[in-house]
Coordinates of C-alpha atoms in Angstrom, one line a residue:
X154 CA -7.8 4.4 0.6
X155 CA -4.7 4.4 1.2
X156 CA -3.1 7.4 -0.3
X157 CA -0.1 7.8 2.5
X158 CA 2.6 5.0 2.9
X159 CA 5.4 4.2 5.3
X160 CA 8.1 1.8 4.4
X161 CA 11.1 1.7 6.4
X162 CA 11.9 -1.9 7.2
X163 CA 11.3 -4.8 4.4
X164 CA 13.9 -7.5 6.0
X165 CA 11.1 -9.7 7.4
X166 CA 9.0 -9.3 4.1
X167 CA 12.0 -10.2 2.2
X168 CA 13.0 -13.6 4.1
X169 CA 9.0 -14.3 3.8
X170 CA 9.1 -13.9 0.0
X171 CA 12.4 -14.9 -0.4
X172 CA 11.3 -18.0 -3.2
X173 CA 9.7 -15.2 -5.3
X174 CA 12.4 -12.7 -5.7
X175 CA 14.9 -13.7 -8.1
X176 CA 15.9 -10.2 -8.7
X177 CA 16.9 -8.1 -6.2
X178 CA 17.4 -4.4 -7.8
X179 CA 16.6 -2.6 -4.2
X180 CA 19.6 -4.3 -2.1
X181 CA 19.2 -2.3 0.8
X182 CA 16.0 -0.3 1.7
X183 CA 16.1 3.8 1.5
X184 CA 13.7 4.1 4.3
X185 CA 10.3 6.7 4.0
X186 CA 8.3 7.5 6.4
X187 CA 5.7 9.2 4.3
X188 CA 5.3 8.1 0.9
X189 CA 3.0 10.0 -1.2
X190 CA 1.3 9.5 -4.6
X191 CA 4.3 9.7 -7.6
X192 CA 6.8 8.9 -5.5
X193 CA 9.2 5.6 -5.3
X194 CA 8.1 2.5 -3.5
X195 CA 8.8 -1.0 -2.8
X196 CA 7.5 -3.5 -5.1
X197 CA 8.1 -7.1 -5.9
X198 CA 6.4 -7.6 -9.5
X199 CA 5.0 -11.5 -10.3
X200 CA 7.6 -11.3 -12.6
X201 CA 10.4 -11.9 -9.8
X202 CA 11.9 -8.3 -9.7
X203 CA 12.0 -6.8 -6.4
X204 CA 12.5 -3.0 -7.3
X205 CA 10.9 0.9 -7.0
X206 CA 8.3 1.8 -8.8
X207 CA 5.8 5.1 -9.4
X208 CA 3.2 4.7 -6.9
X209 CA 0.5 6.0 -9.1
X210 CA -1.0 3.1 -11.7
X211 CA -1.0 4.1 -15.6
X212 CA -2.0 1.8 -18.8
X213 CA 0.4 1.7 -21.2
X214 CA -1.9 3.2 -23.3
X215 CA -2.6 6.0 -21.2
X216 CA -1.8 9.1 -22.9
X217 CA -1.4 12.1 -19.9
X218 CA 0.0 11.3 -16.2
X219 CA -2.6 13.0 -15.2
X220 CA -5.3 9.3 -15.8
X221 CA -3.4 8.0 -13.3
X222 CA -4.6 6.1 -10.3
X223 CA -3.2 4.7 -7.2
X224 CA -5.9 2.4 -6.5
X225 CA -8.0 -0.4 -7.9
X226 CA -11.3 -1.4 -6.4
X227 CA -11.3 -5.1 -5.7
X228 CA -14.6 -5.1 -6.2
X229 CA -14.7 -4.0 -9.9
X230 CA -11.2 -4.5 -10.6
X231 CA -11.8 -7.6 -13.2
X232 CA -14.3 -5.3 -15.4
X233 CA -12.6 -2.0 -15.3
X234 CA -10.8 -1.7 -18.9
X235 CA -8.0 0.6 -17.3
X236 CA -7.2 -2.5 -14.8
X237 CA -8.2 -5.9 -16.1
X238 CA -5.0 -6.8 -18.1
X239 CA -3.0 -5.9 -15.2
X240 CA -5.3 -8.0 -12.8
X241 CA -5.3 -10.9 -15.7
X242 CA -1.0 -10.6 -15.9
X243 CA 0.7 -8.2 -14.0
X244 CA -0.2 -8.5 -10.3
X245 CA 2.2 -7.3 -8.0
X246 CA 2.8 -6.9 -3.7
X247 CA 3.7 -3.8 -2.1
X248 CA 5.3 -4.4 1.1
X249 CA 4.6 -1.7 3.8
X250 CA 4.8 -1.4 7.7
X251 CA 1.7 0.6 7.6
X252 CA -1.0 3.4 6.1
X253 CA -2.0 6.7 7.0
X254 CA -5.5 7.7 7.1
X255 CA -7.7 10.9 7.9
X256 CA -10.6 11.4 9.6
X257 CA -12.0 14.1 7.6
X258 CA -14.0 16.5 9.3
X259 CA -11.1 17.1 11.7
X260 CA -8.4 16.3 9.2
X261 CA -6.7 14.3 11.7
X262 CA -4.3 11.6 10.4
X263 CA -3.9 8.1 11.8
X264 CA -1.6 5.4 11.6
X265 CA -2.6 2.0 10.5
X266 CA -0.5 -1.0 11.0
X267 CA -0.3 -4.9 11.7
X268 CA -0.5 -6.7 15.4
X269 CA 0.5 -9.5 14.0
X270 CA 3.6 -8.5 11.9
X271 CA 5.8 -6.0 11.0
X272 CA 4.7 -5.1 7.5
X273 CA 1.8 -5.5 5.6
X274 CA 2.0 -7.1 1.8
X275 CA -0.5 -5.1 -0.1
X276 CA -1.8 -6.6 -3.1
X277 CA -1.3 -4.3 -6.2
X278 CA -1.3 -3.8 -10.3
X279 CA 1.3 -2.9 -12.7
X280 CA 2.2 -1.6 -16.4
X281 CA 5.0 -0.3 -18.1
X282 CA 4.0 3.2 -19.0
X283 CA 6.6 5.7 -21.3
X284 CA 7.3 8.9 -19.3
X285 CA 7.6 11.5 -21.8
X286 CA 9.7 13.6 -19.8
X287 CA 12.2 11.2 -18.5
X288 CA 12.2 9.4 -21.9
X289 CA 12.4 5.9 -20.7
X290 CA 9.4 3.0 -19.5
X291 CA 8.9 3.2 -16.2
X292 CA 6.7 0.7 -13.9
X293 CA 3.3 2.1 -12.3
X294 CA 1.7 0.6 -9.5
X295 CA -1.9 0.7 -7.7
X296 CA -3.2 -0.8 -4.6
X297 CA -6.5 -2.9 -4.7
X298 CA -8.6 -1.6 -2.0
X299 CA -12.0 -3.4 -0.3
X300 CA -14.7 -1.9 2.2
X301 CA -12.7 -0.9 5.7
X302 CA -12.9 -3.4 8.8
X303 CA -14.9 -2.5 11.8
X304 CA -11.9 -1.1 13.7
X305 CA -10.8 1.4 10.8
X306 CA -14.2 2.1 9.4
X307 CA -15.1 5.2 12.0
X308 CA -12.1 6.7 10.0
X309 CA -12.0 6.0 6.3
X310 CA -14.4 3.7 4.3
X311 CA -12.0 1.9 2.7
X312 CA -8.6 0.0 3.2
X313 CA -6.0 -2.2 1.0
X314 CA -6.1 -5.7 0.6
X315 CA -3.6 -7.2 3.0
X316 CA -1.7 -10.9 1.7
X317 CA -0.6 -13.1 3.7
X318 CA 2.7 -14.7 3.3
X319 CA 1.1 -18.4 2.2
X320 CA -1.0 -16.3 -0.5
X321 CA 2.1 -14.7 -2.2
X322 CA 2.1 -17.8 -4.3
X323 CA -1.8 -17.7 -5.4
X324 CA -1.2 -13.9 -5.9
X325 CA 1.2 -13.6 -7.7
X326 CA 1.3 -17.0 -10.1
X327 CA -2.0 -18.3 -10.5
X328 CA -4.1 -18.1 -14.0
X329 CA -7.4 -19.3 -12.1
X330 CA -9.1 -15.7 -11.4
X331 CA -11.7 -17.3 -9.4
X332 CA -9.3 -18.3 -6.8
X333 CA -7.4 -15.3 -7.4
X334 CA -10.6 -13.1 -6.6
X335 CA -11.2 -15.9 -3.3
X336 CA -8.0 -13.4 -1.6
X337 CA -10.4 -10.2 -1.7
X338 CA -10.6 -10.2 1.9
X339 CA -10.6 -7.4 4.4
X340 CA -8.0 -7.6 7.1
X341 CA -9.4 -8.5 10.3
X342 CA -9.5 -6.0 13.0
X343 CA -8.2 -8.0 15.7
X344 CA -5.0 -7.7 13.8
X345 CA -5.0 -4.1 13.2
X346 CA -3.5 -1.2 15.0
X347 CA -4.2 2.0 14.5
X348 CA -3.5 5.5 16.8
X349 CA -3.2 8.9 16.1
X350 CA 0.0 10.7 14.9
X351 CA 1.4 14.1 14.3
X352 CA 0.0 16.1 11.4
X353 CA 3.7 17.2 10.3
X354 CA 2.5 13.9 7.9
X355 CA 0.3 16.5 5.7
X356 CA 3.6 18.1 4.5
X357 CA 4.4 15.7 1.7
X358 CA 7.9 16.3 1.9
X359 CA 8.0 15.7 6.0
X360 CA 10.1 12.4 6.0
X361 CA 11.2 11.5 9.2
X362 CA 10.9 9.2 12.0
X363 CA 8.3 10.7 14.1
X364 CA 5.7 10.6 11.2
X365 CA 4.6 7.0 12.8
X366 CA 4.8 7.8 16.4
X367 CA 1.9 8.1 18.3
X368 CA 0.1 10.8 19.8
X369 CA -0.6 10.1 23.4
X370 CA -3.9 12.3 24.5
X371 CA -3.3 13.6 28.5
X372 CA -6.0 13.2 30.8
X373 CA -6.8 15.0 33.7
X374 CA -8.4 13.5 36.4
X375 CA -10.0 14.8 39.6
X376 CA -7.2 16.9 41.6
X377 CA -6.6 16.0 44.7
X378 CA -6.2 18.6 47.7
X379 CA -3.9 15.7 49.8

């Protein structure tokens, strides 16, 4: 879907998109293991500001929180009235090193990163939306999410759209939608690794390091009498 996030590392993602940041308001990365819907998360806006935003997307016109959304589907994204403004003008990339899913009749949680690199640029949505409570505009996100590759697809149905680094431009600047839309693409499996990792990552609070490590399963083979 995603609705589980780790971002811990963002130096490589930030010397990749280094032409489109031109300002910087996260400076140094507070690392999370386990980012959940609601809370902070890395975004750089097509506007050129690199900062944390409400992982959760909300219209400005939305009137209650409780609308919100933290994904888009690609395919429906350009009809839906709650996200076609934000497709049209406020397109965004969340930079991750990788997703958690669940395989839902055991409820066990998986892991889902790149082979290839060390993050993964999600494409995403935003708006300014007035929080009530904290008085002030703050900026709501949502990943755009496709159909799941072969490889994740045994798991969870869907999966975000992944960038890569010579598409930030396309994403992130261009007025042609129909080249915009040409980036739908689901991420190819050969590129994708996913393994099985401690359900501490339920607890939405659990933040630490061994939220991404993998569960190795023991086998036991034939014993021998020698």
């Amino acid at each position: 879907m995603p609705g589980r996030v780790s971002i811990y590392n963002d130096i490589l993602f930030k010397k990749d998109a280094k032409e489109f940041i031109r300002n910087d308001l996260i400076q140094k990365l507070n690392s999370n293991y386990n980012i959940a819907p609601t809370m902070p998360i890395p975004t750089l806006l097509n506007d050129g500001t690199y900062l944390y935003t409400h992982f959760g997307f909300l219209p400005s016109w939305a009137r209650e929180k409780s609308s919100m959304n933290i994904n888009a589907r690609s395919e429906s994204i350009f009809e839906k009235i709650t996200f076609r403004e934000a497709f049209k003008f406020r397109r965004c990339i969340i930079p991750i090193n990788g997703f958690f899913e669940w395989k839902k009749e055991e409820k066990i949680p998986y892991y889902v990163s790149s082979l290839k690199s060390d993050y993964l640029a999600l494409a995403g949505i935003w708006d300014e939306w007035f929080d009530k409570k904290l008085n002030q505009k703050i900026i709501t996100i949502a990943l755009i999410t496709c159909e799941a590759n072969e490889k994740l697809a045994p798991i969870h149905h869907r999966m975000p759209i992944v960038l890569e680094k010579e598409e930030f431009s396309l994403w992130l600047n261009s007025s042609n939608l129909q080249e915009v839309i040409k980036l739908f693409k689901v991420y190819k499996s050969e590129n994708t690794n996913i393994y099985e990792v401690s359900t501490n990552v339920n607890k939405v609070l659990y933040n630490q390091k061994d939220c991404i490590k993998e569960i190795k399963k023991n086998t036991i083979g034939q014993l021998s009498l020698f």
